CSV table of C-alpha atoms in Angstrom, one decimal:
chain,number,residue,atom,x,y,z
A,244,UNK,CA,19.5,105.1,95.0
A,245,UNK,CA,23.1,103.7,94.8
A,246,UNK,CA,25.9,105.9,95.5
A,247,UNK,CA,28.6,107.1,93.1
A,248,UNK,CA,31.8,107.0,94.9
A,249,UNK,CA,34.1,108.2,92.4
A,250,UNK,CA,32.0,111.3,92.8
A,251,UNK,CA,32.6,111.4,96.3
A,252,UNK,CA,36.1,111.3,95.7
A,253,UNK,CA,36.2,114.3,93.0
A,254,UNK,CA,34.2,116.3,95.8
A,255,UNK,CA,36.4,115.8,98.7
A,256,UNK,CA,39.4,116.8,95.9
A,257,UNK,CA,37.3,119.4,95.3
A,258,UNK,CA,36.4,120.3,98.8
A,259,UNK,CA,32.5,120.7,97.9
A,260,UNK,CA,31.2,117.4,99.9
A,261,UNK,CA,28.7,117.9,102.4
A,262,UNK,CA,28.8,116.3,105.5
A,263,UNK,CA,26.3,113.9,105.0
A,264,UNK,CA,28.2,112.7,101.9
A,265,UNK,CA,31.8,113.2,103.9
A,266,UNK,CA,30.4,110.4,106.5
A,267,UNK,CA,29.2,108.3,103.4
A,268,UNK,CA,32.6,108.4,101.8
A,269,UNK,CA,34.3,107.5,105.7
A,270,UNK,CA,31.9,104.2,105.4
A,271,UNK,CA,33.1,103.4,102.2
A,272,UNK,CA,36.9,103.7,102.4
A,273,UNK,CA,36.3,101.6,106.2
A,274,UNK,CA,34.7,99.0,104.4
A,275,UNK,CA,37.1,97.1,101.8
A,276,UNK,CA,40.7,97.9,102.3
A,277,UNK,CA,40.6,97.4,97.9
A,278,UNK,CA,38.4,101.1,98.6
A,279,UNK,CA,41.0,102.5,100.7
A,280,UNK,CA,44.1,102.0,98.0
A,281,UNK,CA,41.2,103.2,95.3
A,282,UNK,CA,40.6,106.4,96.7
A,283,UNK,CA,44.8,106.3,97.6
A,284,UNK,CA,45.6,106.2,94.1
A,285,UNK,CA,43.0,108.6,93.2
A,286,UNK,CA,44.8,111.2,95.8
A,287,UNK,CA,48.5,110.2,94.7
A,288,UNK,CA,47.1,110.8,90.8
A,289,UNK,CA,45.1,114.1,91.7
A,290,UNK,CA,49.0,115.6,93.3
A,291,UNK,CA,50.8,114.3,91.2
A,292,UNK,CA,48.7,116.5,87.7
A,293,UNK,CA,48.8,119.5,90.4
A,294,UNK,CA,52.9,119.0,90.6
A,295,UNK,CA,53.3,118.8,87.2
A,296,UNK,CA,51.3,121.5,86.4
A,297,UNK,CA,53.2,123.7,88.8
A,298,UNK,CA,56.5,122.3,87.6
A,299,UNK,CA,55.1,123.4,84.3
A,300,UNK,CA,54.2,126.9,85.3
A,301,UNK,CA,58.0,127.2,86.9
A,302,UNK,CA,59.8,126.2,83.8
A,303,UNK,CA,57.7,128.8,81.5
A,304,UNK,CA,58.7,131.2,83.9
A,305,UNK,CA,62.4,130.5,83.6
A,306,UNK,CA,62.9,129.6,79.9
A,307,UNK,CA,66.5,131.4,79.8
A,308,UNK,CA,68.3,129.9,82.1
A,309,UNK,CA,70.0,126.5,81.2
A,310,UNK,CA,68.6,122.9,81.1
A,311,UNK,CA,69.2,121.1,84.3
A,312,UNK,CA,70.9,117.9,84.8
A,313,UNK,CA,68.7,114.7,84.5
A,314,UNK,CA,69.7,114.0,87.8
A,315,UNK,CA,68.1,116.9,89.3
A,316,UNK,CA,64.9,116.8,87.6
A,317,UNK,CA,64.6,113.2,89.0
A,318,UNK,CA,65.4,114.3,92.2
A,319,UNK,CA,63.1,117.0,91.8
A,320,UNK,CA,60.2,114.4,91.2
A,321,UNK,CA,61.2,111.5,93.7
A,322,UNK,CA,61.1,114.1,96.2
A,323,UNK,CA,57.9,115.5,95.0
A,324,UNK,CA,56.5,112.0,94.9
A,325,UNK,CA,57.5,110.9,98.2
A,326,UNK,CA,55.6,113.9,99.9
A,327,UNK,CA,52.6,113.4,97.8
A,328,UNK,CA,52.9,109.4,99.1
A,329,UNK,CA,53.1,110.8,102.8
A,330,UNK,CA,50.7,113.3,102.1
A,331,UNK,CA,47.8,110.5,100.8
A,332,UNK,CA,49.2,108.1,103.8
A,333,UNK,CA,48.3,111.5,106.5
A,334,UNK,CA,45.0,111.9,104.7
A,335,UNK,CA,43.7,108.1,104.4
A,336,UNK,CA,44.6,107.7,108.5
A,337,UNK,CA,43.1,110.8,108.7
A,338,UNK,CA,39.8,109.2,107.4
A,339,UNK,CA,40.0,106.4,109.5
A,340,UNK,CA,40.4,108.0,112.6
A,341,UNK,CA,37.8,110.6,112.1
A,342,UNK,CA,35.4,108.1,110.5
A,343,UNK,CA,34.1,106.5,114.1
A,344,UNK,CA,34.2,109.9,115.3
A,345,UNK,CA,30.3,110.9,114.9
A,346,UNK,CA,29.1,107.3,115.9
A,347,UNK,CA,31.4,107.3,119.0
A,348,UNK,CA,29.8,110.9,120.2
A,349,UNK,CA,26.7,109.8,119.3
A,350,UNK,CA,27.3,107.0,121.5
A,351,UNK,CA,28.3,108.8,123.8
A,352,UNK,CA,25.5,111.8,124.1
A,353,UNK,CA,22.9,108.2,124.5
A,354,UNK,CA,24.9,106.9,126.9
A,355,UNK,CA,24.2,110.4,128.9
A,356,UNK,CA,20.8,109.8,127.9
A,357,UNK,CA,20.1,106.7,129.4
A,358,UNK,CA,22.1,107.5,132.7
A,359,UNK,CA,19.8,110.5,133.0
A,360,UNK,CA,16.6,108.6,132.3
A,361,UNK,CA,17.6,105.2,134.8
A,362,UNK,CA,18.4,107.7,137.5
A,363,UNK,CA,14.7,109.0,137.7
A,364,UNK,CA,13.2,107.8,141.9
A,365,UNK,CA,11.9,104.7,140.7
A,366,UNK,CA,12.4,100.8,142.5
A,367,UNK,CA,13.1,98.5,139.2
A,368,UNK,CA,13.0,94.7,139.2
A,369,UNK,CA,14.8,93.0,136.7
A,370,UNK,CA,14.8,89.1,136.0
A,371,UNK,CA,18.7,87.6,135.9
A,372,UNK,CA,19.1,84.6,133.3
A,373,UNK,CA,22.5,83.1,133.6
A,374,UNK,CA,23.4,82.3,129.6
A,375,UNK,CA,27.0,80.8,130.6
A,376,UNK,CA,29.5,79.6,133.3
A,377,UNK,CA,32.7,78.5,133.7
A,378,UNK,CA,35.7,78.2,135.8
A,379,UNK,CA,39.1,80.0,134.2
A,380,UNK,CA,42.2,78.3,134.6
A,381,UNK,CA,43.7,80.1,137.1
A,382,UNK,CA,40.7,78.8,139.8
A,383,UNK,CA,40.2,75.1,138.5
A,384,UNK,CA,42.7,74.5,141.2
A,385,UNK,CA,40.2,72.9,144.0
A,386,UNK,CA,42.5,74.7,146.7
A,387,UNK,CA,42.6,77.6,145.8
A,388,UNK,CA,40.6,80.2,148.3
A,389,UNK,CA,37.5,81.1,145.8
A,390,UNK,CA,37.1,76.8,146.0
A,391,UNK,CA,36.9,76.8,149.6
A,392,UNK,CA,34.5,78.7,150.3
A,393,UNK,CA,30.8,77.5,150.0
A,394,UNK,CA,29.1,77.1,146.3
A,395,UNK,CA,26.3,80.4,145.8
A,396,UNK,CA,22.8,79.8,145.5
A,397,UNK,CA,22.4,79.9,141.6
A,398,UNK,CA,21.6,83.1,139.9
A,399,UNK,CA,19.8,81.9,137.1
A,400,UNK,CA,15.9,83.3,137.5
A,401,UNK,CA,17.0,85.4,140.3
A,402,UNK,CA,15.1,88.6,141.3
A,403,UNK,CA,16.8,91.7,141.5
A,404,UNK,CA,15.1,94.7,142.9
A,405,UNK,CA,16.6,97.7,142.9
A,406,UNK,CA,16.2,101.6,144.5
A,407,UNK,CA,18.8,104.2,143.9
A,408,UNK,CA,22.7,102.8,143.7
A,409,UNK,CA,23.0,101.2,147.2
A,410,UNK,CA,19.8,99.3,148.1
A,411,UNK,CA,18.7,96.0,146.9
A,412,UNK,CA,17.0,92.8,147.6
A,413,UNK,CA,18.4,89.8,145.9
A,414,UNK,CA,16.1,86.8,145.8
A,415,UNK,CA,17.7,83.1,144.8
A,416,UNK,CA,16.3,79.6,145.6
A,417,UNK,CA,18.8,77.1,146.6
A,418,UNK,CA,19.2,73.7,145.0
A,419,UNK,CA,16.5,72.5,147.3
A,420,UNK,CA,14.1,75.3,146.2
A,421,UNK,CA,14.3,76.9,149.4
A,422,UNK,CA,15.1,81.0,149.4
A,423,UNK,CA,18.1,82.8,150.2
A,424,UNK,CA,17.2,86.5,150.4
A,425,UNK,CA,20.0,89.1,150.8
A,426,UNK,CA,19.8,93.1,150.4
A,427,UNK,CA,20.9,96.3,151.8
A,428,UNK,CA,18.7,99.5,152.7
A,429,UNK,CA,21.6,102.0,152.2
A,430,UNK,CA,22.4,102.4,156.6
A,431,UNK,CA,22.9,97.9,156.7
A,432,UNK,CA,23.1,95.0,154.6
A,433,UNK,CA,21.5,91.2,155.1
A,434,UNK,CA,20.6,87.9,154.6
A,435,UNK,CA,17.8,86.0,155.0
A,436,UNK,CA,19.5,82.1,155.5
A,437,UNK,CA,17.4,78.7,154.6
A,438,UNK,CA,18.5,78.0,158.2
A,439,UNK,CA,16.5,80.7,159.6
A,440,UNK,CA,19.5,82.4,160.6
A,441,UNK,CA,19.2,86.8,159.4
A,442,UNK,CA,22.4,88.4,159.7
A,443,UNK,CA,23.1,91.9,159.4
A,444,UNK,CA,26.5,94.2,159.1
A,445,UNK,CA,26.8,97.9,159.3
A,446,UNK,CA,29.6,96.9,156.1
A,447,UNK,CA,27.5,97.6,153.3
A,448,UNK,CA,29.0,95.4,151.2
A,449,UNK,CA,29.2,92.3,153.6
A,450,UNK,CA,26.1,91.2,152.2
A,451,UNK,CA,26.7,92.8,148.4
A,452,UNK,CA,29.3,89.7,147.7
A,453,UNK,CA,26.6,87.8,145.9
A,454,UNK,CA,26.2,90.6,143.7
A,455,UNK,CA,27.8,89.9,140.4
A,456,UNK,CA,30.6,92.4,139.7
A,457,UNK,CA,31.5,93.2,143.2
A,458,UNK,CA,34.9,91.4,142.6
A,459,UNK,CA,35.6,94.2,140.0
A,460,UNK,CA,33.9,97.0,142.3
A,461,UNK,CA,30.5,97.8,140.2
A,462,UNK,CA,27.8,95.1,141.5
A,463,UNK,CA,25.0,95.3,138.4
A,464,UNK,CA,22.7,96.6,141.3
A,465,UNK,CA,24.3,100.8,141.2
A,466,UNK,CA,23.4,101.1,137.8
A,467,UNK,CA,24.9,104.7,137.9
A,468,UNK,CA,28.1,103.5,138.5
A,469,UNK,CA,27.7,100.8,136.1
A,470,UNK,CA,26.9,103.0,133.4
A,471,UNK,CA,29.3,106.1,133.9
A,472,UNK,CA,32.3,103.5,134.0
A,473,UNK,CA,30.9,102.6,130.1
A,474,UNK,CA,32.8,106.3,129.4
A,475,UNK,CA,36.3,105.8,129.9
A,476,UNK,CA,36.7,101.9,130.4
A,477,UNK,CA,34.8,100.8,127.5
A,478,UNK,CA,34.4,101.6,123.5
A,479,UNK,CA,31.2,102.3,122.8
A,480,UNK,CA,28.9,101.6,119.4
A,481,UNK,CA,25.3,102.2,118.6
A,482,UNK,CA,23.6,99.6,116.9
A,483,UNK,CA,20.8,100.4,114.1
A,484,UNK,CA,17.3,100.8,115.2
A,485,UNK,CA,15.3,97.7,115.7
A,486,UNK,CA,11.5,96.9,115.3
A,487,UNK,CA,8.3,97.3,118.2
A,488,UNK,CA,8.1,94.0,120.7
A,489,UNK,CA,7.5,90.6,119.0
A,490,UNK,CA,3.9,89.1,119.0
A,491,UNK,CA,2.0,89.9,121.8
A,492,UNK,CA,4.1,92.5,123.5
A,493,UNK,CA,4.2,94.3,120.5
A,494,UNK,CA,4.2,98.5,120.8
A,495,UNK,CA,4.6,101.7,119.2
A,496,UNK,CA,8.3,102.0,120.8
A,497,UNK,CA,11.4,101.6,119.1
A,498,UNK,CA,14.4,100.2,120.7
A,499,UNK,CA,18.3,100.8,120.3
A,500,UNK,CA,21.0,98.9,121.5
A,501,UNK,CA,24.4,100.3,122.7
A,502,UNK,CA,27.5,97.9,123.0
A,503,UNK,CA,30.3,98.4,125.3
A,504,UNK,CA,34.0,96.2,124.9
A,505,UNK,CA,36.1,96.9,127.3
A,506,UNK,CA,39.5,98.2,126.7
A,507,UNK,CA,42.7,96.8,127.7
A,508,UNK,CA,43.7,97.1,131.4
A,509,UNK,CA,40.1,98.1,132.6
A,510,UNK,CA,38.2,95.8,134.9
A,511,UNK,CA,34.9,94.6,134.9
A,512,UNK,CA,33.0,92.5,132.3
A,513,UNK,CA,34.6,91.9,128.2
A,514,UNK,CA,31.5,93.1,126.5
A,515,UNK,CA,28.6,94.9,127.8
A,516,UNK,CA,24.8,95.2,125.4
A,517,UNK,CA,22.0,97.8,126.7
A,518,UNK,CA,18.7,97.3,124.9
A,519,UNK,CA,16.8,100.5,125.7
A,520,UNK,CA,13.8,102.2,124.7
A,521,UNK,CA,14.8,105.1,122.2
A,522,UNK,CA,11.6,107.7,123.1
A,523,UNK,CA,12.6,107.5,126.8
A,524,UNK,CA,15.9,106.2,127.3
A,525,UNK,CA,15.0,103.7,129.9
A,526,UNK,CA,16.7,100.0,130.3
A,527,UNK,CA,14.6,97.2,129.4
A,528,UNK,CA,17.3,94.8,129.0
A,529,UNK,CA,21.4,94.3,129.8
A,530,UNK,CA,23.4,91.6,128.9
A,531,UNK,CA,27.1,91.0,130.8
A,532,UNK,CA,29.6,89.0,129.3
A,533,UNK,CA,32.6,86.9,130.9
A,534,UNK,CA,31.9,88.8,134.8
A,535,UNK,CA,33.5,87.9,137.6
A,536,UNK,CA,31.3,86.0,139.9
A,537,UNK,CA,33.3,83.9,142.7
A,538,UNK,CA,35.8,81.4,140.9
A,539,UNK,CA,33.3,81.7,137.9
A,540,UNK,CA,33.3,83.9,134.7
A,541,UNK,CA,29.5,84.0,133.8
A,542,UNK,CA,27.3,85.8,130.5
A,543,UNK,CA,24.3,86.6,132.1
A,544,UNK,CA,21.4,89.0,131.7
A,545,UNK,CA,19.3,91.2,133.4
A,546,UNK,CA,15.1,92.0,132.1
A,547,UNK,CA,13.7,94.7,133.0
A,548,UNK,CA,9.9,93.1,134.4
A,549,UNK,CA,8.2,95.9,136.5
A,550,UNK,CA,9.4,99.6,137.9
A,551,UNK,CA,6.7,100.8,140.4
A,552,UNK,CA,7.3,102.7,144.1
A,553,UNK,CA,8.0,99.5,146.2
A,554,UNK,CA,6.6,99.7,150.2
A,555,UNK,CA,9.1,101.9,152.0
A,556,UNK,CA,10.6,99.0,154.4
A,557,UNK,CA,10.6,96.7,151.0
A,558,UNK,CA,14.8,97.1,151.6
A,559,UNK,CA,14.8,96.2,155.2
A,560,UNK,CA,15.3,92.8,156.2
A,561,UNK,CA,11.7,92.3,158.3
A,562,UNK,CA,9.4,92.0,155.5
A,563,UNK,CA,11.1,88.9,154.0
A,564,UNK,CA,11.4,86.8,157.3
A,565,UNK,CA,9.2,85.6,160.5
A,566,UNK,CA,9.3,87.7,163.5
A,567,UNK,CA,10.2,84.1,164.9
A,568,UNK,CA,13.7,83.9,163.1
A,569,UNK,CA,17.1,85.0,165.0
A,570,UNK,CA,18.7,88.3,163.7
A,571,UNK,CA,22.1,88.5,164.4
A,572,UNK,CA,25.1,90.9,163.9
A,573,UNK,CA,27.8,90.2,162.1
């Protein structure tokens, strides 16, 4: 059923719109700036009959006294038509401020959701697929200190796992296919070398560097962190309700995704997309765009692939190397 606006418009004159018609009347006058200066003019013409009419009612009330100058009746109605202009300006911003307001709280009470639900004990693994990658300006120079230093292993098809916000085990193959294995158990972190070498540091975040995001301070492995700095350093929108899993994977659950731009003079990545399951809240997909990696701005994302109780040493760095190998602190 289509929706008359111009009735929307005589209700919120007449202050008998309901909510639900109040947020349909927001989308409206957002949509076309020719439906903003519509329902303008409707406001400026709705003062302007309750002026005259009370200009009306004053002059029967004082029918004795003497006509007043032409001047001052003009005066009278420039000034009365210069507060009803400021008055429909107020009310139109008005609108458009308070228009994002229900989505952006609604936003905001998922967000709360989903931090709740991803913070359940449970070891995650996720599958990283790098989309994009390229060098800004600013480090094309092959000088500069992030050129120096020695190229990562790639991250595309990486393995993430994941247990709490500080322990992880990283898994990348080098371009010779062999494995470079870092992580961190929350007491060290360390690396698992295609040398052989293991190194370990009592630094936590020695061996976090090959974490994406660690340059801005939230590596995607805390989600926590991640996800609480979506409150204040990014604008958040829902987007509408999408369909079960294609083909094969298809289910019963519906999915939601939340976007996140970042606003000016806040670190991290420009644009942030959670695709998360809407019954339970939990992660089955993030996408990061333009994050600092090294000299490199990548898009990447992380899939959700399994979330199971991992073996309890799973974060140490013995189960992914030979007793044979060298460990060595660093």
């Amino acid at each position: 059923m289509s929706v008359d606006y111009q009735e929307l418009i005589h209700g919120y004159l007449d202050d008998s719109l309901s909510s639900e018609q109040q947020a349909q009347l927001n989308q409206w006058i957002k949509s076309d700036p020719k439906h903003s200066r519509q329902f303008a003019s409707y406001m400026m013409l709705h003062d302007r009959l309750r002026n005259e009419l009370a200009a009306s009612e004053n002059d029967a009330t004082y029918v004795v006294l003497p006509n007043k100058p032409r001047s001052s009746v003009w005066g009278r109605w420039s000034s009365g038509l210069a507060s009803t202009a400021c008055a429909v300006l107020l009310a139109v911003a008005m609108l458009w401020q308070t228009a994002d307001a229900p989505s952006a709280s609604a936003a905001i009470a998922e967000l709360n959701r989903i931090i709740e639900a991803n913070d359940l004990p449970m070891d995650r693994t996720f599958l990283i697929s790098v989309l994009e990658a390229v060098i800004p300006p600013k480090h094309q120079d092959p000088n500069s200190p992030e050129r120096r230093r020695p190229p990562k292993p790639s991250l595309d098809n990486a393995v993430l796992d994941v247990r709490g916000s500080n322990q992880f085990v990283l898994t990348r193959k080098t371009a010779q296919g062999e494995l470079f294995i870092t992580g961190s158990n929350a007491a060290i972190s360390w690396a698992v070398r295609p040398d052989g070498s293991v190194r370990y540091s009592d630094d936590l975040n020695r061996f976090a560097r090959d974490l994406p995001g660690h340059e801005d301070g939230l590596p995607i492995n805390n989600l926590h962190d991640g996800l609480e700095a979506l409150r204040t350093a990014y604008d958040l929108e829902l987007l509408p309700r999408e369909d079960s899993e294609p083909e094969a994977m298809r289910d019963s659950e519906t999915y939601r995704r939340m976007v996140a731009v970042k606003k000016p003079g806040f670190r991290g990545a420009a644009r942030v997309e959670i695709r998360y399951a809407e019954s339970s809240g939990k992660i089955s997909e993030m996408r990061f765009e333009e994050m600092s990696y090294g000299p490199q701005k990548i898009t990447l994302t992380m899939t959700a692939i399994e979330e199971r109780n991992l073996p309890d040493n799973h974060f140490d760095h013995y189960p992914h190397h030979g007793p044979e190998q060298a460990v060595e602190y660093e």
